[in-house]
Tab-separated table of C-alpha atoms in Angstrom:
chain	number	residue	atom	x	y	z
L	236	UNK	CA	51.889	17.488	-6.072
L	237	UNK	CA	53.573	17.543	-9.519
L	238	UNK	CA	54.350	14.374	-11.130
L	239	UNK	CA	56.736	15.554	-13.942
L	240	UNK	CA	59.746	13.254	-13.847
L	241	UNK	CA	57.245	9.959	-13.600
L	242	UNK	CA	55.338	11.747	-16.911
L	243	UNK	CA	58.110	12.488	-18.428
L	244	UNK	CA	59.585	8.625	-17.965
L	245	UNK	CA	56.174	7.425	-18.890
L	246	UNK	CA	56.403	9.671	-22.331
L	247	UNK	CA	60.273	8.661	-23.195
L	248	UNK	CA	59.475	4.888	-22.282
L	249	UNK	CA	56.209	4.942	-24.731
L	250	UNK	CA	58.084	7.597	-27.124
L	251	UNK	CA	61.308	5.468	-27.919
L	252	UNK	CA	58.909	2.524	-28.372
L	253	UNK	CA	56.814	4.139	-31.171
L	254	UNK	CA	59.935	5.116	-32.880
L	255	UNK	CA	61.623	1.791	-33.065
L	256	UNK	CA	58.786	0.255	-34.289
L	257	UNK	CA	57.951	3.243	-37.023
L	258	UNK	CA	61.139	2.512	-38.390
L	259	UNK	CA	62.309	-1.059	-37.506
L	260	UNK	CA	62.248	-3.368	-40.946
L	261	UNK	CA	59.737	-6.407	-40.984
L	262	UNK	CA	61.284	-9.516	-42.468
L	263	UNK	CA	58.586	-9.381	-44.666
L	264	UNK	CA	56.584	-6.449	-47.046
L	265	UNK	CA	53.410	-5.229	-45.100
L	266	UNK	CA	50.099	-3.690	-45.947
L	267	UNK	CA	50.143	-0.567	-44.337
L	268	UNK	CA	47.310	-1.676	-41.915
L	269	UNK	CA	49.666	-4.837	-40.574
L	270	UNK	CA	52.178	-2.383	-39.886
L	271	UNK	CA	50.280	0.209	-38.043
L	272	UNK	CA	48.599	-3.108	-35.900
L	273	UNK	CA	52.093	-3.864	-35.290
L	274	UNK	CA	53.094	-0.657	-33.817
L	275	UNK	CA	50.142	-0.620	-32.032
L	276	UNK	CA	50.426	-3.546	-30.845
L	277	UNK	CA	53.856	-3.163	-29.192
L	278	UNK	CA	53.266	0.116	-27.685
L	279	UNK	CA	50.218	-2.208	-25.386
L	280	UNK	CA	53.193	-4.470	-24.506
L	281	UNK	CA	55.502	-1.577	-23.751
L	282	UNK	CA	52.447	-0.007	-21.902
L	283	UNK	CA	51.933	-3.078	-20.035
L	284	UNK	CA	55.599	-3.313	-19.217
L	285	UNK	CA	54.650	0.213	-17.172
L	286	UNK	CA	51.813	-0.493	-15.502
L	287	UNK	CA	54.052	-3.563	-13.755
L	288	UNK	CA	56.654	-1.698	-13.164
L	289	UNK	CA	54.670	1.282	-11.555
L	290	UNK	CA	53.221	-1.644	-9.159
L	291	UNK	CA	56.776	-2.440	-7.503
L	292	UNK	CA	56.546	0.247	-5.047
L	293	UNK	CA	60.049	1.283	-5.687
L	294	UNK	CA	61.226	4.356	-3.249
L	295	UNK	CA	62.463	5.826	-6.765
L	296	UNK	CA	58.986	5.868	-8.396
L	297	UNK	CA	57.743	7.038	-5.239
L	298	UNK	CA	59.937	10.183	-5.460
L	299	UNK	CA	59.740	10.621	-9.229
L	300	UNK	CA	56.167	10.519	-8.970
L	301	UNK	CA	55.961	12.649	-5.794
L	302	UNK	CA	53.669	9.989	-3.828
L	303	UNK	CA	52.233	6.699	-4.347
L	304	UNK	CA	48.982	7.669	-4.799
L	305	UNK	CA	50.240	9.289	-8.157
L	306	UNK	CA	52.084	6.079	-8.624
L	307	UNK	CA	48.664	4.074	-8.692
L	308	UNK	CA	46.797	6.893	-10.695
L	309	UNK	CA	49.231	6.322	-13.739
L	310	UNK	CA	49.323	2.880	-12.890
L	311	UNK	CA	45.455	2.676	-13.465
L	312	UNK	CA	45.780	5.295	-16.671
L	313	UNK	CA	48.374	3.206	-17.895
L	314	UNK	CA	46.574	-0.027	-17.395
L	315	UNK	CA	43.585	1.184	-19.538
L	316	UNK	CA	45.531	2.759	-22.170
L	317	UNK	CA	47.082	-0.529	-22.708
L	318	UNK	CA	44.026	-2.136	-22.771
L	319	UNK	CA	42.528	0.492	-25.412
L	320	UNK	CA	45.855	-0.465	-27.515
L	321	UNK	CA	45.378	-4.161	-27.455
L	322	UNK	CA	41.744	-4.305	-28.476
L	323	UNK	CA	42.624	-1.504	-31.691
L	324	UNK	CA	45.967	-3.831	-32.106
L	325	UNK	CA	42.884	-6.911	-32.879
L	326	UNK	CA	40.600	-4.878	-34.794
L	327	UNK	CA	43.274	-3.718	-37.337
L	328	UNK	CA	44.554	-7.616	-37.746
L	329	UNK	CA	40.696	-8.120	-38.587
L	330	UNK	CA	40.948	-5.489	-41.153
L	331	UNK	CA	44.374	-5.898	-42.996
L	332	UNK	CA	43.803	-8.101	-46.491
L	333	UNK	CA	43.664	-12.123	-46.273
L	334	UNK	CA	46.696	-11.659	-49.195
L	335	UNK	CA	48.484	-9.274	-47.596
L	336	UNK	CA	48.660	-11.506	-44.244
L	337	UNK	CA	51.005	-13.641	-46.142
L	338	UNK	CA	51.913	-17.411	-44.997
L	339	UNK	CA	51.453	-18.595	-41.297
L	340	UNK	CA	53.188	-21.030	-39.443
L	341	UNK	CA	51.668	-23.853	-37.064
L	342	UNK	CA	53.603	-22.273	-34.247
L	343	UNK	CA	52.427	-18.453	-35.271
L	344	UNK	CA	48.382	-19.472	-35.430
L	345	UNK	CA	49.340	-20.841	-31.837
L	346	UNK	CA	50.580	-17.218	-31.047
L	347	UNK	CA	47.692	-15.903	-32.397
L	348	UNK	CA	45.645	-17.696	-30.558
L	349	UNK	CA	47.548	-16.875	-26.929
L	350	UNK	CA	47.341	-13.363	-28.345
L	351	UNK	CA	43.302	-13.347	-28.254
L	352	UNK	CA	43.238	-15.282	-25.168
L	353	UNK	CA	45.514	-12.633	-23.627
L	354	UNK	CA	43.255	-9.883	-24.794
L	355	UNK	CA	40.268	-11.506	-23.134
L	356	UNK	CA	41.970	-11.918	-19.938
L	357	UNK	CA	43.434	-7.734	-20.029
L	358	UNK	CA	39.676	-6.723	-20.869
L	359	UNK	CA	38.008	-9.205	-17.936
L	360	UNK	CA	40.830	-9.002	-15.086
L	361	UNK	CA	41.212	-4.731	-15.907
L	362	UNK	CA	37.409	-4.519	-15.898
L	363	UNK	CA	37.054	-6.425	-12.696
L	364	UNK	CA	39.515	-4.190	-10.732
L	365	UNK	CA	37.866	-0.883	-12.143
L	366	UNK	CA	35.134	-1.914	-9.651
L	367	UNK	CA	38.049	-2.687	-6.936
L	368	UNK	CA	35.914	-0.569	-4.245
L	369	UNK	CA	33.337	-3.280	-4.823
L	370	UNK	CA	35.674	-5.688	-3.819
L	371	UNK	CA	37.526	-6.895	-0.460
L	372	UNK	CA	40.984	-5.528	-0.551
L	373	UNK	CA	42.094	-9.053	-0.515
L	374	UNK	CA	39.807	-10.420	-3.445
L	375	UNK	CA	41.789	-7.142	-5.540
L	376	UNK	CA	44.998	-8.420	-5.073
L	377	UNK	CA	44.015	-12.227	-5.757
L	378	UNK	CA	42.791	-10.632	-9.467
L	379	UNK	CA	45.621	-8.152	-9.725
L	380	UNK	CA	48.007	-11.658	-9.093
L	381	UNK	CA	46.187	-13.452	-12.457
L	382	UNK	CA	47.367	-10.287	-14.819
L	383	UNK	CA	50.969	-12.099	-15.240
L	384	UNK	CA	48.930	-14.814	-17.507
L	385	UNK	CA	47.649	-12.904	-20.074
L	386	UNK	CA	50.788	-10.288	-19.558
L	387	UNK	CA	52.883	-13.742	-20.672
L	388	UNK	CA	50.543	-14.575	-23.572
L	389	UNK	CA	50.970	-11.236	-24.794
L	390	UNK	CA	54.859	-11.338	-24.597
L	391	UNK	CA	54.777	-15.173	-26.684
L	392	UNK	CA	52.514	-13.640	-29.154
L	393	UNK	CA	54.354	-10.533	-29.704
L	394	UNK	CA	57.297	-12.693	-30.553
L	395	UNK	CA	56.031	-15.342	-32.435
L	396	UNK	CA	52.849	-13.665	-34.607
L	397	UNK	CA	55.456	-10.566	-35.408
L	398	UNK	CA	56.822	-9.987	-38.809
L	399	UNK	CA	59.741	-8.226	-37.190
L	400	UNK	CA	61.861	-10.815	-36.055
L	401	UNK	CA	62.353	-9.909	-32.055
L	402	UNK	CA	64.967	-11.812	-31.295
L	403	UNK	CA	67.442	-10.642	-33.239
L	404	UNK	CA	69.843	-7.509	-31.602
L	405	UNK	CA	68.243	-5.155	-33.012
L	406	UNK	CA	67.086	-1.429	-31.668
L	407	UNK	CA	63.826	-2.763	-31.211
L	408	UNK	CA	64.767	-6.303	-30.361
L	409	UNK	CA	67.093	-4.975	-28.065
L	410	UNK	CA	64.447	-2.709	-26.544
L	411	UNK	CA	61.718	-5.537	-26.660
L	412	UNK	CA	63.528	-7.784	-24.627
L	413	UNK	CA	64.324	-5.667	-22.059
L	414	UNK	CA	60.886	-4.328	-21.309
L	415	UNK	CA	59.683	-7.121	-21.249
L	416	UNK	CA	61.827	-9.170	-18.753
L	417	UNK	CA	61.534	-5.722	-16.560
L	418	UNK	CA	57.794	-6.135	-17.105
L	419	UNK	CA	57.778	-10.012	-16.341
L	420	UNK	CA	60.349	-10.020	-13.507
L	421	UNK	CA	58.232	-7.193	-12.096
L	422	UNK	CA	54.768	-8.959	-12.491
L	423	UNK	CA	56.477	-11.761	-10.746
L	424	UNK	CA	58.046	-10.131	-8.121
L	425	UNK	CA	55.005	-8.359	-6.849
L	426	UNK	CA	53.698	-11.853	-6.995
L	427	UNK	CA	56.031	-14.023	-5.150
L	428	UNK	CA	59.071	-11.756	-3.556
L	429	UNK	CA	57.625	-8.268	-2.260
L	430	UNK	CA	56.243	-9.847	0.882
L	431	UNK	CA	59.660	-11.739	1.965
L	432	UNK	CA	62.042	-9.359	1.116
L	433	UNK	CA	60.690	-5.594	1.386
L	434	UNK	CA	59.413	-5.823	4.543
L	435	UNK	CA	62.629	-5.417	6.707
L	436	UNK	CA	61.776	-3.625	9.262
L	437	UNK	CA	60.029	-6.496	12.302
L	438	UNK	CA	58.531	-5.529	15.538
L	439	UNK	CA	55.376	-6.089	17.959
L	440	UNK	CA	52.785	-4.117	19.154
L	441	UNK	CA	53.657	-2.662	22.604
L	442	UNK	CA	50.893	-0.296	23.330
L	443	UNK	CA	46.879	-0.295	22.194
L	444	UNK	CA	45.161	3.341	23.218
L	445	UNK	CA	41.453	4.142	22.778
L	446	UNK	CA	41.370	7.313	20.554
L	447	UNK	CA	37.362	7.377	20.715
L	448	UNK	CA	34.493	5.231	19.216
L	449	UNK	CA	36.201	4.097	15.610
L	450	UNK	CA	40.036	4.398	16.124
L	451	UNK	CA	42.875	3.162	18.005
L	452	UNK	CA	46.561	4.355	18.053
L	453	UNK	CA	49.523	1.671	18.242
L	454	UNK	CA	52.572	1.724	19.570
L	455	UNK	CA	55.080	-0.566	17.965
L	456	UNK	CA	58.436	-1.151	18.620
L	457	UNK	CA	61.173	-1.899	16.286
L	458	UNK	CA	63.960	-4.600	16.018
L	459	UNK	CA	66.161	-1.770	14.096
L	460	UNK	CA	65.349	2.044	13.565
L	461	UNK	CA	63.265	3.071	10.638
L	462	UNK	CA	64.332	6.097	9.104
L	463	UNK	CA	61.135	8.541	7.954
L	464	UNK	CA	60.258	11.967	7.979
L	465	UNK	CA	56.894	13.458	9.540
L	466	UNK	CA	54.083	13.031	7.361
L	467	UNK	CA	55.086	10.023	5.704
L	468	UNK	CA	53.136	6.119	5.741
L	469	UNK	CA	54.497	2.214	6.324
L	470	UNK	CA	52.487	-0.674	4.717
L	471	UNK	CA	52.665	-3.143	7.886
L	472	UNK	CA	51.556	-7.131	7.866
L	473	UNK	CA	50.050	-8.037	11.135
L	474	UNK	CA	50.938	-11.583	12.133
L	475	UNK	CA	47.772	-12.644	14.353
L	476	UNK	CA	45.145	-15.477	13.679
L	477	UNK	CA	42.428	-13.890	12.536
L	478	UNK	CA	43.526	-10.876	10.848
L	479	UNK	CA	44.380	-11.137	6.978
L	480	UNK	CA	48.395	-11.211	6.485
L	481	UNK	CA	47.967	-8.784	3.311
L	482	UNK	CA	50.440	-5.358	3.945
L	483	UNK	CA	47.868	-2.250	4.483
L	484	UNK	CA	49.499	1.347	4.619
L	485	UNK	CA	49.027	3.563	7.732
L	486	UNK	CA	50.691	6.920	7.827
L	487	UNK	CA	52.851	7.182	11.297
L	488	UNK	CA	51.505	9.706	13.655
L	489	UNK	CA	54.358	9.804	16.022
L	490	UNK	CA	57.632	8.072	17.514
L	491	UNK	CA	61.359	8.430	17.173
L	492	UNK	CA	62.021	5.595	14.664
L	493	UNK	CA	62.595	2.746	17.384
L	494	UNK	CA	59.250	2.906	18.334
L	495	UNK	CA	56.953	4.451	16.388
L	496	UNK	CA	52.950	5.235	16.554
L	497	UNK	CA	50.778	5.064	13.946
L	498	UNK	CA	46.814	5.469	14.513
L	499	UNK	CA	43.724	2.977	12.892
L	500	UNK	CA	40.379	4.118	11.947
L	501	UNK	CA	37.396	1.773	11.499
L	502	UNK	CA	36.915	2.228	7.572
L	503	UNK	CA	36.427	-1.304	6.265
L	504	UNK	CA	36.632	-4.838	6.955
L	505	UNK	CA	40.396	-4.945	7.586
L	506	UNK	CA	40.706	-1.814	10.036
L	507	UNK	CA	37.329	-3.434	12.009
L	508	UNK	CA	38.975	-6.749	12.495
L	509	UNK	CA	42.323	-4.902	13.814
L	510	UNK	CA	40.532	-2.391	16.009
L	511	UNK	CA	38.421	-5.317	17.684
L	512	UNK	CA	40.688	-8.037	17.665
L	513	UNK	CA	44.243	-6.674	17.882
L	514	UNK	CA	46.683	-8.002	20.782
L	515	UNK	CA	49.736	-6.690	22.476
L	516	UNK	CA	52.445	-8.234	21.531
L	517	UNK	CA	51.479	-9.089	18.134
L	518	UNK	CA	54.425	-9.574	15.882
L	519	UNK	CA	54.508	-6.947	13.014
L	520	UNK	CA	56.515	-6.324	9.850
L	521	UNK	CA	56.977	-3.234	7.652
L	522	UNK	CA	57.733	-1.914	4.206
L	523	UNK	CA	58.715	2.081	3.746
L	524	UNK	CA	58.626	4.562	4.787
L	525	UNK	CA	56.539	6.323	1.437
L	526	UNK	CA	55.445	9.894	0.903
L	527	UNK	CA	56.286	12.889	-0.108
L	528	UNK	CA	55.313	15.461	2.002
L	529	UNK	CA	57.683	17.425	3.408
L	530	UNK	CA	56.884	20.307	5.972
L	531	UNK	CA	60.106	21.885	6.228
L	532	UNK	CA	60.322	22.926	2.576
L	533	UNK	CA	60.196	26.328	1.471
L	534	UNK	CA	57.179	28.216	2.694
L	535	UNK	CA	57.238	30.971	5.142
L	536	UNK	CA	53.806	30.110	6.409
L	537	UNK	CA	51.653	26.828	6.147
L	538	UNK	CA	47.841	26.064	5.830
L	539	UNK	CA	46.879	22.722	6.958
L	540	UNK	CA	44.015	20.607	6.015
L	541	UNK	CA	42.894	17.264	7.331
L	542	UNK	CA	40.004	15.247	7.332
L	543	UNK	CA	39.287	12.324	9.904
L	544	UNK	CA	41.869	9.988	9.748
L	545	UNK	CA	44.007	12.502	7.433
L	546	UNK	CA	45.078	13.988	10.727
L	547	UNK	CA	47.708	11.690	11.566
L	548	UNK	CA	50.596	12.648	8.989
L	549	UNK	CA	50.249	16.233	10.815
L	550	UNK	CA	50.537	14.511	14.339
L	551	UNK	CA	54.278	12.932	13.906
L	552	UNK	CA	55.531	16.957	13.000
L	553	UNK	CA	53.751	18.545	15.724
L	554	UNK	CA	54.977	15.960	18.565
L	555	UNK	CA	58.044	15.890	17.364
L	556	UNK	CA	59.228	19.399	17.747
L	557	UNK	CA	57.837	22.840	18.330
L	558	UNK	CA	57.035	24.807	15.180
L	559	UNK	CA	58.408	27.976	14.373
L	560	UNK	CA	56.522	29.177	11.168
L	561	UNK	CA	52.463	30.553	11.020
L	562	UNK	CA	50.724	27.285	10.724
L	563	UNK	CA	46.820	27.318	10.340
L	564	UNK	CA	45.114	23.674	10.678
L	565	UNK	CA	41.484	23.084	9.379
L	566	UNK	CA	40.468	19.913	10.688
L	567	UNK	CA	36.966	18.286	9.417
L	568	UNK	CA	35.222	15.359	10.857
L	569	UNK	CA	31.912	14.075	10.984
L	570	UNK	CA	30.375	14.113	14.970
L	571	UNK	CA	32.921	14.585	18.015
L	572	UNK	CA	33.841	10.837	17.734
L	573	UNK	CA	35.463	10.998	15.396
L	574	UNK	CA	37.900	13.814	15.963
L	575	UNK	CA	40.459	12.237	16.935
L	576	UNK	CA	43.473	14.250	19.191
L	577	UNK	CA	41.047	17.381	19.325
L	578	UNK	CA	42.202	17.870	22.868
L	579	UNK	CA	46.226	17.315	21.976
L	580	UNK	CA	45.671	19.969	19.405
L	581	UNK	CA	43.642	22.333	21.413
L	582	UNK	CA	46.336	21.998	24.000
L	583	UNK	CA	49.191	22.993	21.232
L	584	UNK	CA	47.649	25.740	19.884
L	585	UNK	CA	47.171	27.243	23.771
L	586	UNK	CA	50.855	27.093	23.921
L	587	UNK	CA	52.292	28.038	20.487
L	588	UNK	CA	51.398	31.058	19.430
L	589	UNK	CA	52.010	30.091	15.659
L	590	UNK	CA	49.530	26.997	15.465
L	591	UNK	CA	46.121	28.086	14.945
L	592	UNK	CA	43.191	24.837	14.606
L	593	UNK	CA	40.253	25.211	13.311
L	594	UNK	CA	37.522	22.370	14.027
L	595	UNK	CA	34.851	21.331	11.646
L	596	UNK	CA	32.108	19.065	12.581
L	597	UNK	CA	29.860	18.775	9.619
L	598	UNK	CA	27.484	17.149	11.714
L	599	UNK	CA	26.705	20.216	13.039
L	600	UNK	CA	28.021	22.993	10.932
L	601	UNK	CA	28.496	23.535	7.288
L	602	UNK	CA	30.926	21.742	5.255
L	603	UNK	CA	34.071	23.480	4.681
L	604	UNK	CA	34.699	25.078	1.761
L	605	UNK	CA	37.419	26.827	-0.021
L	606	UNK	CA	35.810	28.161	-2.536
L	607	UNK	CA	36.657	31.926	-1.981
L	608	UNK	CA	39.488	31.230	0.102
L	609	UNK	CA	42.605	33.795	-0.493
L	610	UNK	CA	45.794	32.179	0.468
L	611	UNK	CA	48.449	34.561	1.340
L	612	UNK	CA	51.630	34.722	-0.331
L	613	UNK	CA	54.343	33.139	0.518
L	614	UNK	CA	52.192	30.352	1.865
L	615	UNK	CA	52.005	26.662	1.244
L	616	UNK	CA	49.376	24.111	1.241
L	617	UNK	CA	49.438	20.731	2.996
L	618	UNK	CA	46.301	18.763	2.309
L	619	UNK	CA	45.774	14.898	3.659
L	620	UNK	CA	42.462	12.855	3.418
L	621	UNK	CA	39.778	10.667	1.348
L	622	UNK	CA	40.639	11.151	-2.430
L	623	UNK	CA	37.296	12.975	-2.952
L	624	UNK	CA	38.320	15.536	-0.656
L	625	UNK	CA	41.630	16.094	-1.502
L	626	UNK	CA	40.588	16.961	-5.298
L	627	UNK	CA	37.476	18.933	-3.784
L	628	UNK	CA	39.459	21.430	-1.831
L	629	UNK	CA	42.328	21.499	-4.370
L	630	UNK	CA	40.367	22.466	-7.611
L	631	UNK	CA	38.621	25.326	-4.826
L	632	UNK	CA	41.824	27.017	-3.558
L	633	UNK	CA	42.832	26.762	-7.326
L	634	UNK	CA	40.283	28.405	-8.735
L	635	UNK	CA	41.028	31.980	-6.405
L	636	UNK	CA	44.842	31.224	-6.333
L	637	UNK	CA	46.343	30.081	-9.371
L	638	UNK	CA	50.261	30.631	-8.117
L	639	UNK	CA	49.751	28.717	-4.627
L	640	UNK	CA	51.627	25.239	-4.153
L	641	UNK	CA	49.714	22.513	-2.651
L	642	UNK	CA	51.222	19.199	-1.679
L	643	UNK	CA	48.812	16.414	-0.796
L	644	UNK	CA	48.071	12.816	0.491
L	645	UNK	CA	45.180	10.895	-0.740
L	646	UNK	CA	44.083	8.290	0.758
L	647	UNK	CA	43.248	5.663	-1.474
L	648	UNK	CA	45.131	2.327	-2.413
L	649	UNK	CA	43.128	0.850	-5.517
């Protein structure tokens, strides 16, 4: 999926920054050093000011970035370019003269001081969620939470350590203090609001159906409709003892917005404690719908390609209505337990004669590969599945079809 408008708001955003400060006047003369450290330095604040934003999970970013999953990838890019810009920002301060530094103030040593602490905190907290798939899912978000404190030391010290007075209306005033209340308010939000007020949609659990050894499908049923097209995912909070109350994404397999259907495989501690412990009548909530694919968009014929769990965004299209374009499904899985609505998909493709499935036990075949794969024209690709795979099988069909268009779901939340 392209990701254009998000890049290009990500280039204007740090763009428009390094030009305001290139050419804003200090209050003071600086040593050329101080004043590239300056710059510098505000293009990590500006940069910080995106990674919060890009955290929100705003249906706009969702759209401008064509999926969420290329919301978080910029999100982490963003995070550690930020991070690279703060620690050069320190380093040139080190290296700009003692007499060029010129006179400092009680209240701008304090600054200074914030300003190191809040570089210590970045490079720790940013560190510790590079190894997120380390970490529970709820021990990521608890560190994720604590980036608002150093995010805050960073805005005091950019304020009171500058030699560009900030608070005046200028440009880069101007721009300063609206990035960073965006950036703050957005840090804060995610911290304190998201849960109550994003997650609109409230229902219960009305139906719990074996789908083999590792997954379960649920049918929940809605206080008010939820409006989503097939193939896209809701982050739902489970309100049972025992389960964590933390919002997890599952893509929806099936329904008609009242009642929808979304299906749970056993990949971690949080889908084990729902597929073993999980009660009709639970009380749910949800946020959404997100995701970008869309399989009635220009393409005279589809290829589909799923792994395990990656089947369900394919599910809520095919049960909904009967296709009426040349659709070819490769479905991978590892051992027949895991292949979850084989015999729903057997059954369609026995009675439409444009849905062709492929199945793909690699316990007992080869892998599949793309690696010599000719797609024919006028065909588009749908792909859905661990991250790993979805990159594996897109740099293949790239490499033998350079003019194809292939729109994608990763799973992966971190």
């Amino acid at each position: 999926m392209k990701s254009i408008r998000g890049i290009i708001f990500i280039i204007l955003i740090m763009g428009t920054s390094s030009l305001l400060w290139f050419f804003a006047i200090p209050v003071e003369p600086l040593h050329s050093l101080d004043k590239l450290s300056h710059m510098i330095g505000g293009l990590a604040i500006t940069g910080f000011f995106v990674v919060f934003l890009l955290s929100t999970r705003m249906k706009m970013l969702d759209r401008w970035f064509n999926g969420l999953e290329n919301v978080y990838r910029y999100h982490k890019y963003m995070a550690i370019i930020s991070l690279a810009l703060v620690i050069l920002h320190g380093q040139l301060q080190e290296r700009v003269p003692e007499m060029d530094k010129g006179f400092e103030t009680s209240l701008s040593e304090f600054s200074k001081e914030l300003g190191e602490l809040g570089q210590y905190g970045f490079i720790a907290l940013i560190l510790i969620a590079l190894l997120a798939k380390f970490l529970k899912y709820e021990h990521w978000r608890v560190i994720h939470r604590f980036m608002l404190i150093p995010y805050t030391f960073g805005i005091y010290h950019a304020y009171f350590s500058s030699k560009y007075d900030l608070l005046q209306p200028t440009p880069l005033g101007i721009f300063t203090a609206i990035t960073t209340t965006i950036g703050f308010m957005s840090a804060l939000y995610m911290l304190t609001m998201y849960q109550d007020m994003f997650f609109k949609y409230t229902g219960k659990i009305t139906g719990i159906q074996q789908m083999g050894k590792n997954a379960i499908e649920l049918e929940i049923t809605l206080d008010k409709k939820i409006p989503y097209r097939y193939g896209q995912f809701v982050f739902i909070k489970f309100f049972q003892d025992g389960l964590e109350k933390a919002p997890h994404p599952f893509s929806i397999s099936g329904g008609d917005g009242e009642k929808i259907f979304v299906t749970i495989k056993v990949l971690g501690d949080f889908t084990h404690q729902v597929y073993h412990s999980i009660k009709i009548n639970t009380a749910v909530a949800l946020n959404g719908p997100y995701g970008q694919l869309n399989f009635e968009k220009d393409a005279q014929s589809q290829i589909w390609i799923a792994g395990g769990i990656g089947i369900t965004p394919f599910l809520s299209y095919l049960q909904a209505q009967p296709i009426n374009c040349p659709i070819q499904l490769f479905y991978t899985y590892q051992g027949e337990d895991n292949a979850i609505y084989k015999n729903f998909l057997q059954g369609y493709a026995s009675t439409n004669p444009h849905f062709k499935v492929n199945f793909i036990d690699t316990t007992q075949t080869e892998r599949l590969s793309f690696e010599s794969y000719h797609v024919p024209a006028n065909t588009k690709v749908y792909l859905c599945g661990p991250e790993k795979m979805v990159k594996h099988f897109t740099k293949q069909l790239k490499s033998h079809n350079n003019d194809i268009t292939i729109d994608f779901e990763a799973f992966k939340f971190r």
